[in-house]
Amino acid sequence: MNANEALITKFYTAFANADAKTMSECYHPKIHFIDPAFGLLKEGQVSKMWEMLLLKSKGNLKIEFSNIKADDSNGSAHWTAAYNFSKTNRKVINRIAAEFVFQDGLIIKHTDSFDVWKWSKQAFGATGYLLGWTGFFQKKVQKQALLSLQKFQETK
């Protein structure tokens, strides 16, 4: 295992252990994070997002990771999150493909990709099944996620 593979492993091990502080230590100060739920987050927003998600899960989040690969500049991993979606309390099992870019021995870019329609069917039931594939619905979910993050940041 090379240093960047070890870094990814450290990140997901911390995630599985609900350790937002260690997760944050794996990121470069200029981190950019992108995913379908939040869109683009930068710098301090990224660590606050993980902290918020861990707190909202109330210990009911299971993280598994695999297929960690990395070289000097890029890396990837697959991970699965199993949890109850906070807005509906519906069970979600989300399978995510992650890509990383490294700088100065830390993660400077982290991109998570997943099937939003599959996620929305689990999180929202019939509404997600009918509308989860639409850009309108996806933008609404992203707006709500960003609003939740903003409110969380204001309280911290």
PDB file of C-alpha atoms in Angstrom:
ATOM      1  CA  MET A   1       0.000   0.000   0.000  1.00  0.00           C
ATOM      2  CA  ASN A   2       1.457   3.357  -1.029  1.00  0.00           C
ATOM      3  CA  ALA A   3       1.064   6.615   0.949  1.00  0.00           C
ATOM      4  CA  ASN A   4      -2.004   7.823  -0.941  1.00  0.00           C
ATOM      5  CA  GLU A   5      -3.745   4.457  -0.618  1.00  0.00           C
ATOM      6  CA  ALA A   6      -2.982   4.634   3.116  1.00  0.00           C
ATOM      7  CA  LEU A   7      -4.472   8.145   3.206  1.00  0.00           C
ATOM      8  CA  ILE A   8      -7.712   6.981   1.568  1.00  0.00           C
ATOM      9  CA  THR A   9      -7.840   4.037   3.981  1.00  0.00           C
ATOM     10  CA  LYS A  10      -7.306   6.406   6.924  1.00  0.00           C
ATOM     11  CA  PHE A  11     -10.126   8.640   5.651  1.00  0.00           C
ATOM     12  CA  TYR A  12     -12.683   5.835   5.314  1.00  0.00           C
ATOM     13  CA  THR A  13     -11.632   4.134   8.534  1.00  0.00           C
ATOM     14  CA  ALA A  14     -12.228   7.446  10.314  1.00  0.00           C
ATOM     15  CA  PHE A  15     -15.580   7.766   8.527  1.00  0.00           C
ATOM     16  CA  ALA A  16     -16.596   4.261   9.619  1.00  0.00           C
ATOM     17  CA  ASN A  17     -15.625   5.252  13.179  1.00  0.00           C
ATOM     18  CA  ALA A  18     -17.582   8.555  13.013  1.00  0.00           C
ATOM     19  CA  ASP A  19     -14.331  10.497  13.469  1.00  0.00           C
ATOM     20  CA  ALA A  20     -14.887  13.760  11.573  1.00  0.00           C
ATOM     21  CA  LYS A  21     -11.682  15.294  12.961  1.00  0.00           C
ATOM     22  CA  THR A  22      -9.449  12.592  11.449  1.00  0.00           C
ATOM     23  CA  MET A  23     -11.402  12.736   8.183  1.00  0.00           C
ATOM     24  CA  SER A  24     -10.720  16.482   8.046  1.00  0.00           C
ATOM     25  CA  GLU A  25      -6.995  15.925   8.657  1.00  0.00           C
ATOM     26  CA  CYS A  26      -6.845  13.928   5.409  1.00  0.00           C
ATOM     27  CA  TYR A  27      -7.914  16.977   3.391  1.00  0.00           C
ATOM     28  CA  HIS A  28      -5.759  19.766   1.990  1.00  0.00           C
ATOM     29  CA  PRO A  29      -6.816  23.249   3.233  1.00  0.00           C
ATOM     30  CA  LYS A  30      -7.908  24.062  -0.352  1.00  0.00           C
ATOM     31  CA  ILE A  31     -10.078  20.917  -0.690  1.00  0.00           C
ATOM     32  CA  HIS A  32     -12.832  20.819  -3.324  1.00  0.00           C
ATOM     33  CA  PHE A  33     -15.575  18.228  -2.825  1.00  0.00           C
ATOM     34  CA  ILE A  34     -18.248  17.411  -5.408  1.00  0.00           C
ATOM     35  CA  ASP A  35     -21.212  15.064  -5.171  1.00  0.00           C
ATOM     36  CA  PRO A  36     -24.805  14.923  -6.451  1.00  0.00           C
ATOM     37  CA  ALA A  37     -26.362  15.822  -3.087  1.00  0.00           C
ATOM     38  CA  PHE A  38     -24.348  18.945  -2.234  1.00  0.00           C
ATOM     39  CA  GLY A  39     -22.771  19.947  -5.534  1.00  0.00           C
ATOM     40  CA  LEU A  40     -19.451  21.747  -5.086  1.00  0.00           C
ATOM     41  CA  LEU A  41     -18.184  22.440  -1.575  1.00  0.00           C
ATOM     42  CA  LYS A  42     -14.874  24.127  -0.780  1.00  0.00           C
ATOM     43  CA  GLU A  43     -12.416  24.235   2.088  1.00  0.00           C
ATOM     44  CA  GLY A  44     -14.085  24.369   5.535  1.00  0.00           C
ATOM     45  CA  GLN A  45     -17.514  23.514   4.128  1.00  0.00           C
ATOM     46  CA  VAL A  46     -16.321  19.994   3.331  1.00  0.00           C
ATOM     47  CA  SER A  47     -15.303  19.056   6.867  1.00  0.00           C
ATOM     48  CA  LYS A  48     -18.481  20.642   8.251  1.00  0.00           C
ATOM     49  CA  MET A  49     -20.564  18.557   5.828  1.00  0.00           C
ATOM     50  CA  TRP A  50     -19.045  15.298   7.120  1.00  0.00           C
ATOM     51  CA  GLU A  51     -19.420  16.471  10.726  1.00  0.00           C
ATOM     52  CA  MET A  52     -23.086  17.326  10.094  1.00  0.00           C
ATOM     53  CA  LEU A  53     -23.822  14.009   8.381  1.00  0.00           C
ATOM     54  CA  LEU A  54     -22.181  12.052  11.190  1.00  0.00           C
ATOM     55  CA  LEU A  55     -24.116  13.953  13.861  1.00  0.00           C
ATOM     56  CA  LYS A  56     -27.418  13.574  11.990  1.00  0.00           C
ATOM     57  CA  SER A  57     -26.865   9.819  11.693  1.00  0.00           C
ATOM     58  CA  LYS A  58     -26.892   9.540  15.506  1.00  0.00           C
ATOM     59  CA  GLY A  59     -24.570   6.532  15.337  1.00  0.00           C
ATOM     60  CA  ASN A  60     -26.772   4.686  12.838  1.00  0.00           C
ATOM     61  CA  LEU A  61     -24.415   4.955   9.878  1.00  0.00           C
ATOM     62  CA  LYS A  62     -22.513   1.971   8.549  1.00  0.00           C
ATOM     63  CA  ILE A  63     -19.613   2.639   6.159  1.00  0.00           C
ATOM     64  CA  GLU A  64     -17.832  -0.039   4.137  1.00  0.00           C
ATOM     65  CA  PHE A  65     -15.075   0.654   1.610  1.00  0.00           C
ATOM     66  CA  SER A  66     -13.086  -1.318  -0.948  1.00  0.00           C
ATOM     67  CA  ASN A  67     -11.090  -1.185  -4.193  1.00  0.00           C
ATOM     68  CA  ILE A  68      -8.727   1.515  -2.964  1.00  0.00           C
ATOM     69  CA  LYS A  69      -6.248   2.452  -5.669  1.00  0.00           C
ATOM     70  CA  ALA A  70      -3.889   5.414  -5.875  1.00  0.00           C
ATOM     71  CA  ASP A  71      -0.697   6.674  -7.457  1.00  0.00           C
ATOM     72  CA  ASP A  72       1.237   9.869  -6.772  1.00  0.00           C
ATOM     73  CA  SER A  73      -1.498  12.185  -8.051  1.00  0.00           C
ATOM     74  CA  ASN A  74      -4.859  10.368  -8.337  1.00  0.00           C
ATOM     75  CA  GLY A  75      -6.839   7.738  -6.508  1.00  0.00           C
ATOM     76  CA  SER A  76     -10.178   5.992  -6.309  1.00  0.00           C
ATOM     77  CA  ALA A  77     -12.292   3.874  -3.990  1.00  0.00           C
ATOM     78  CA  HIS A  78     -15.754   2.380  -3.709  1.00  0.00           C
ATOM     79  CA  TRP A  79     -17.750   2.850  -0.564  1.00  0.00           C
ATOM     80  CA  THR A  80     -21.221   2.064   0.709  1.00  0.00           C
ATOM     81  CA  ALA A  81     -23.218   4.016   3.265  1.00  0.00           C
ATOM     82  CA  ALA A  82     -26.162   2.376   5.033  1.00  0.00           C
ATOM     83  CA  TYR A  83     -28.326   4.714   7.119  1.00  0.00           C
ATOM     84  CA  ASN A  84     -31.809   6.083   7.699  1.00  0.00           C
ATOM     85  CA  PHE A  85     -32.406   9.274   5.720  1.00  0.00           C
ATOM     86  CA  SER A  86     -33.035  12.000   8.293  1.00  0.00           C
ATOM     87  CA  LYS A  87     -35.973  13.700   6.526  1.00  0.00           C
ATOM     88  CA  THR A  88     -38.061  10.537   6.009  1.00  0.00           C
ATOM     89  CA  ASN A  89     -36.386   7.975   8.321  1.00  0.00           C
ATOM     90  CA  ARG A  90     -36.342   5.583   5.337  1.00  0.00           C
ATOM     91  CA  LYS A  91     -33.499   3.053   5.054  1.00  0.00           C
ATOM     92  CA  VAL A  92     -30.912   3.923   2.394  1.00  0.00           C
ATOM     93  CA  ILE A  93     -28.028   1.858   1.068  1.00  0.00           C
ATOM     94  CA  ASN A  94     -25.989   4.134  -1.175  1.00  0.00           C
ATOM     95  CA  ARG A  95     -23.141   2.766  -3.314  1.00  0.00           C
ATOM     96  CA  ILE A  96     -20.614   5.447  -4.195  1.00  0.00           C
ATOM     97  CA  ALA A  97     -17.608   5.663  -6.493  1.00  0.00           C
ATOM     98  CA  ALA A  98     -15.011   8.128  -5.191  1.00  0.00           C
ATOM     99  CA  GLU A  99     -12.178   9.786  -7.082  1.00  0.00           C
ATOM    100  CA  PHE A 100      -9.348  11.726  -5.476  1.00  0.00           C
ATOM    101  CA  VAL A 101      -6.595  14.145  -6.465  1.00  0.00           C
ATOM    102  CA  PHE A 102      -3.651  14.566  -4.094  1.00  0.00           C
ATOM    103  CA  GLN A 103      -1.394  17.491  -3.326  1.00  0.00           C
ATOM    104  CA  ASP A 104       1.184  17.884  -0.559  1.00  0.00           C
ATOM    105  CA  GLY A 105       0.366  14.420   0.798  1.00  0.00           C
ATOM    106  CA  LEU A 106      -3.324  15.290   1.292  1.00  0.00           C
ATOM    107  CA  ILE A 107      -6.589  15.029  -0.646  1.00  0.00           C
ATOM    108  CA  ILE A 108      -7.180  18.288  -2.554  1.00  0.00           C
ATOM    109  CA  LYS A 109     -10.110  17.107  -4.685  1.00  0.00           C
ATOM    110  CA  HIS A 110     -12.710  14.503  -3.732  1.00  0.00           C
ATOM    111  CA  THR A 111     -15.513  13.595  -6.132  1.00  0.00           C
ATOM    112  CA  ASP A 112     -18.276  11.179  -5.126  1.00  0.00           C
ATOM    113  CA  SER A 113     -20.623   9.755  -7.775  1.00  0.00           C
ATOM    114  CA  PHE A 114     -23.776   7.726  -7.246  1.00  0.00           C
ATOM    115  CA  ASP A 115     -27.087   6.989  -8.951  1.00  0.00           C
ATOM    116  CA  VAL A 116     -29.337   9.781  -7.682  1.00  0.00           C
ATOM    117  CA  TRP A 117     -32.507   8.069  -8.873  1.00  0.00           C
ATOM    118  CA  LYS A 118     -31.668   4.863  -6.932  1.00  0.00           C
ATOM    119  CA  TRP A 119     -30.853   6.970  -3.877  1.00  0.00           C
ATOM    120  CA  SER A 120     -34.047   9.068  -4.152  1.00  0.00           C
ATOM    121  CA  LYS A 121     -36.267   5.973  -4.490  1.00  0.00           C
ATOM    122  CA  GLN A 122     -34.877   4.703  -1.191  1.00  0.00           C
ATOM    123  CA  ALA A 123     -34.862   8.075   0.585  1.00  0.00           C
ATOM    124  CA  PHE A 124     -38.250   9.381  -0.620  1.00  0.00           C
ATOM    125  CA  GLY A 125     -40.223   6.280  -1.642  1.00  0.00           C
ATOM    126  CA  ALA A 126     -42.865   6.816  -4.326  1.00  0.00           C
ATOM    127  CA  THR A 127     -42.006  10.506  -4.724  1.00  0.00           C
ATOM    128  CA  GLY A 128     -38.369   9.609  -5.370  1.00  0.00           C
ATOM    129  CA  TYR A 129     -39.412   6.866  -7.790  1.00  0.00           C
ATOM    130  CA  LEU A 130     -41.592   9.238  -9.797  1.00  0.00           C
ATOM    131  CA  LEU A 131     -39.452  12.395  -9.652  1.00  0.00           C
ATOM    132  CA  GLY A 132     -35.962  11.402  -8.512  1.00  0.00           C
ATOM    133  CA  TRP A 133     -34.601  11.196 -12.043  1.00  0.00           C
ATOM    134  CA  THR A 134     -35.618  14.780 -12.890  1.00  0.00           C
ATOM    135  CA  GLY A 135     -33.283  17.747 -12.772  1.00  0.00           C
ATOM    136  CA  PHE A 136     -35.957  19.698 -10.890  1.00  0.00           C
ATOM    137  CA  PHE A 137     -36.074  17.145  -8.065  1.00  0.00           C
ATOM    138  CA  GLN A 138     -32.289  16.799  -7.925  1.00  0.00           C
ATOM    139  CA  LYS A 139     -31.854  20.588  -7.705  1.00  0.00           C
ATOM    140  CA  LYS A 140     -34.442  20.703  -4.912  1.00  0.00           C
ATOM    141  CA  VAL A 141     -32.578  17.999  -2.965  1.00  0.00           C
ATOM    142  CA  GLN A 142     -29.290  19.857  -3.462  1.00  0.00           C
ATOM    143  CA  LYS A 143     -30.841  23.145  -2.321  1.00  0.00           C
ATOM    144  CA  GLN A 144     -32.157  21.453   0.847  1.00  0.00           C
ATOM    145  CA  ALA A 145     -28.774  19.809   1.524  1.00  0.00           C
ATOM    146  CA  LEU A 146     -26.963  23.141   1.186  1.00  0.00           C
ATOM    147  CA  LEU A 147     -29.512  24.860   3.414  1.00  0.00           C
ATOM    148  CA  SER A 148     -29.005  22.185   6.078  1.00  0.00           C
ATOM    149  CA  LEU A 149     -25.243  22.663   5.849  1.00  0.00           C
ATOM    150  CA  GLN A 150     -25.586  26.443   6.098  1.00  0.00           C
ATOM    151  CA  LYS A 151     -27.766  26.142   9.217  1.00  0.00           C
ATOM    152  CA  PHE A 152     -25.308  23.646  10.735  1.00  0.00           C
ATOM    153  CA  GLN A 153     -22.362  25.971  10.081  1.00  0.00           C
ATOM    154  CA  GLU A 154     -24.198  28.841  11.742  1.00  0.00           C
ATOM    155  CA  THR A 155     -24.665  26.830  14.940  1.00  0.00           C
ATOM    156  CA  LYS A 156     -20.989  25.732  15.115  1.00  0.00           C
TER     157      LYS A 156
END
